[in-house]
CSV table of C-alpha atoms and ligand atoms in Angstrom, one decimal:
chain,number,residue,atom,x,y,z
A,1,MET,CA,113.4,3.1,116.8
A,2,ASN,CA,111.6,-0.2,116.4
A,3,PHE,CA,108.6,-0.9,118.4
A,4,GLU,CA,105.9,-3.5,118.5
A,5,ALA,CA,102.2,-2.8,118.3
A,6,PRO,CA,100.4,-3.1,121.6
A,7,PRO,CA,98.3,-6.2,122.4
A,8,PRO,CA,94.6,-5.6,121.6
A,9,VAL,CA,93.9,-5.0,125.3
A,10,LEU,CA,95.9,-3.1,128.0
A,11,ASP,CA,94.6,-3.3,131.6
A,12,SER,CA,91.1,-4.4,130.6
A,13,ALA,CA,90.8,-1.6,128.0
A,14,ARG,CA,90.6,-1.9,124.3
A,15,VAL,CA,93.4,-0.1,122.4
A,16,VAL,CA,92.0,2.3,119.9
A,17,PHE,CA,95.2,4.3,118.9
A,18,TYR,CA,98.8,4.0,119.8
A,19,ALA,CA,102.0,6.0,119.1
A,20,LEU,CA,105.7,6.0,119.7
A,21,VAL,CA,106.8,9.1,121.5
A,22,GLY,CA,110.2,8.0,123.0
A,23,ASP,CA,112.2,9.9,120.4
A,24,LEU,CA,110.2,13.1,120.7
A,25,ALA,CA,111.2,16.1,122.8
A,26,TYR,CA,109.2,15.9,126.1
A,27,ARG,CA,107.5,19.0,127.5
A,28,PRO,CA,106.4,18.6,131.1
A,29,ASN,CA,102.7,19.4,131.5
A,30,ASN,CA,100.5,18.8,134.5
A,31,ARG,CA,101.9,16.0,136.8
A,32,LEU,CA,100.8,12.5,136.4
A,33,TYR,CA,101.4,10.0,139.2
A,34,HIS,CA,101.3,6.2,139.3
A,35,GLY,CA,100.9,5.4,143.0
A,36,ASN,CA,103.4,7.8,144.5
A,37,THR,CA,105.7,7.7,141.5
A,38,LEU,CA,105.7,10.7,139.1
A,39,VAL,CA,105.2,9.4,135.5
A,40,GLU,CA,107.3,11.6,133.3
A,41,LYS,CA,108.6,11.0,129.8
A,42,VAL,CA,107.5,7.6,128.5
A,43,PRO,CA,108.3,5.8,125.2
A,44,LEU,CA,104.8,4.8,124.2
A,45,LEU,CA,101.2,6.1,124.4
A,46,ALA,CA,97.9,4.4,123.8
A,47,ILE,CA,94.4,5.7,123.7
A,48,CYS,CA,92.1,3.1,125.1
A,49,GLU,CA,88.5,2.5,126.1
A,50,ASN,CA,87.5,0.4,129.1
A,51,LEU,CA,85.9,-3.0,128.3
A,52,GLY,CA,83.9,-2.7,131.5
A,53,ASN,CA,82.4,0.6,132.7
A,54,ASP,CA,82.3,3.1,130.0
A,55,VAL,CA,84.4,6.0,131.4
A,56,GLY,CA,85.3,7.4,128.0
A,57,PRO,CA,88.6,7.3,126.2
A,58,MET,CA,91.8,7.2,128.4
A,59,LEU,CA,95.4,8.1,127.5
A,60,PHE,CA,97.7,5.3,128.7
A,61,HIS,CA,101.3,6.2,129.4
A,62,CYS,CA,103.4,3.0,128.8
A,63,ASP,CA,106.9,1.7,129.1
A,64,GLY,CA,108.7,0.0,126.2
A,65,ASP,CA,106.8,-3.3,126.9
A,66,TRP,CA,103.4,-1.6,126.9
A,67,THR,CA,103.1,-1.9,130.7
A,68,VAL,CA,100.8,0.9,131.7
A,69,LEU,CA,102.6,3.4,134.0
A,70,GLY,CA,99.9,6.0,134.3
A,71,VAL,CA,96.5,6.9,132.9
A,72,SER,CA,94.9,10.3,132.2
A,73,GLY,CA,91.3,10.8,131.2
A,74,GLY,CA,89.8,12.6,128.3
A,75,ASP,CA,86.3,13.4,127.1
A,76,SER,CA,86.9,12.1,123.6
A,77,VAL,CA,89.7,10.5,121.5
A,78,GLU,CA,90.4,14.0,120.2
A,79,SER,CA,90.9,15.4,123.7
A,80,CYS,CA,93.3,12.5,124.5
A,81,LYS,CA,95.3,13.3,121.4
A,82,PHE,CA,95.3,17.0,122.3
A,83,ALA,CA,96.5,16.2,125.9
A,84,ALA,CA,99.2,13.9,124.4
A,85,ALA,CA,100.4,16.6,122.1
A,86,LYS,CA,100.9,19.0,125.0
A,87,ARG,CA,103.5,16.6,126.5
A,88,TYR,CA,104.8,15.2,123.2
A,89,PRO,CA,104.7,17.8,120.5
A,90,GLY,CA,104.8,16.1,117.1
A,91,VAL,CA,102.8,13.0,118.2
A,92,GLU,CA,99.8,14.4,116.3
A,93,SER,CA,100.9,12.8,113.0
A,94,ARG,CA,102.0,9.5,114.6
A,95,TRP,CA,98.8,7.9,115.9
A,96,ILE,CA,98.2,4.5,114.5
A,97,ASP,CA,94.7,2.9,114.4
A,98,ARG,CA,94.9,-0.4,116.3
A,99,GLY,CA,91.8,-1.6,114.4
A,100,VAL,CA,90.5,-4.0,117.0
A,101,SER,CA,86.8,-4.4,117.4
A,102,VAL,CA,85.1,-4.7,120.9
A,103,GLY,CA,84.3,-8.3,120.1
A,104,ASP,CA,87.9,-9.1,119.2
A,105,ALA,CA,89.2,-7.3,122.3
A,106,LEU,CA,86.8,-9.3,124.5
A,107,ASN,CA,88.0,-12.6,122.9
A,108,TYR,CA,91.6,-11.6,123.5
A,109,PHE,CA,90.8,-10.6,127.1
A,110,ASP,CA,89.1,-13.9,127.7
A,111,SER,CA,92.1,-15.8,126.4
A,112,LEU,CA,94.5,-14.3,129.0
A,113,PRO,CA,95.3,-16.5,132.0
A,114,GLY,CA,93.2,-15.7,135.1
A,115,ASN,CA,90.6,-13.8,133.0
A,116,SER,CA,87.9,-16.5,132.7
A,117,SER,CA,84.4,-15.5,133.4
A,118,CYS,CA,82.2,-16.7,136.3
A,119,SER,CA,81.1,-20.3,135.4
A,120,PHE,CA,77.6,-19.5,136.8
A,121,CYS,CA,76.6,-16.0,135.6
A,122,GLY,CA,79.2,-15.6,132.8
A,123,LYS,CA,80.3,-12.2,134.0
A,124,ARG,CA,83.9,-11.2,133.3
A,125,PRO,CA,86.4,-10.1,136.0
A,126,PHE,CA,85.8,-6.4,135.2
A,127,GLN,CA,82.0,-6.8,135.5
A,128,ILE,CA,81.9,-8.1,139.1
A,129,GLN,CA,82.5,-6.8,142.5
A,130,GLY,CA,84.4,-8.8,145.2
A,131,GLY,CA,86.4,-11.3,143.2
A,132,PHE,CA,86.2,-15.0,142.4
A,133,ALA,CA,86.5,-18.3,144.2
A,134,ASP,CA,88.2,-20.8,142.0
A,135,GLY,CA,87.3,-24.5,141.9
A,136,LYS,CA,88.7,-27.4,140.0
A,137,ASP,CA,87.2,-26.6,136.6
A,138,ALA,CA,85.0,-23.6,137.5
A,139,ARG,CA,85.0,-20.3,139.2
A,140,ILE,CA,82.3,-18.4,141.0
A,141,CYS,CA,81.9,-14.7,141.6
A,142,LYS,CA,81.0,-13.2,144.9
A,143,GLU,CA,77.7,-12.0,143.6
A,144,CYS,CA,76.7,-15.6,142.7
A,145,VAL,CA,78.0,-16.9,146.0
A,146,ASP,CA,75.7,-14.4,147.8
A,147,ALA,CA,72.7,-15.2,145.5
A,148,TYR,CA,73.1,-19.0,146.0
A,149,HIS,CA,73.7,-18.6,149.7
A,150,ALA,CA,70.5,-16.6,150.0
A,151,ALA,CA,68.6,-19.2,148.0
A,152,PHE,CA,69.9,-22.1,150.2
A,153,VAL,CA,69.0,-20.2,153.4
A,154,GLU,CA,65.5,-19.7,152.0
A,155,MET,CA,65.3,-23.4,151.1
A,156,ALA,CA,66.4,-24.4,154.6
A,157,ASN,CA,63.8,-22.1,156.1
A,158,ASP,CA,61.0,-23.4,153.9
A,159,SER,CA,61.7,-27.1,154.7
A,160,PRO,CA,59.7,-28.4,157.7
C,201,LIG,ZN1,78.8,-15.1,138.9
């Protein structure tokens, strides 16, 4: 079975390892849901680390196009591999190192449509709360809107 390597980043997380499991016998383990849909046997797995908040390595359960169908956590890369092997015995010898640095992953993330940073504070989408307002050639995050708003109110109050 042919398969393509995943992009350097899946869902704002850097890909560390990946593996093909679609041809392995599947052994149901604890249930994993995506929304209300039970995620069972998938063709591809990836072990990823968030580019934003460090929540530790995560095991991504993906379809054949590397769309993430479900995520389960792990304390370490080894525990993610252990959890994967419970569902997909034989995956142990299949993990491929994606070999992408955090810097390269961030550059890739920035290049994706809609992922540009706040033009004012430089924070990336996964670093901000409350979303962006997009202008002609710039975007501003809610945190900056709030900060500039407060500054303008203060200026107005100071003026005679
Ligand atoms: Zn900002």
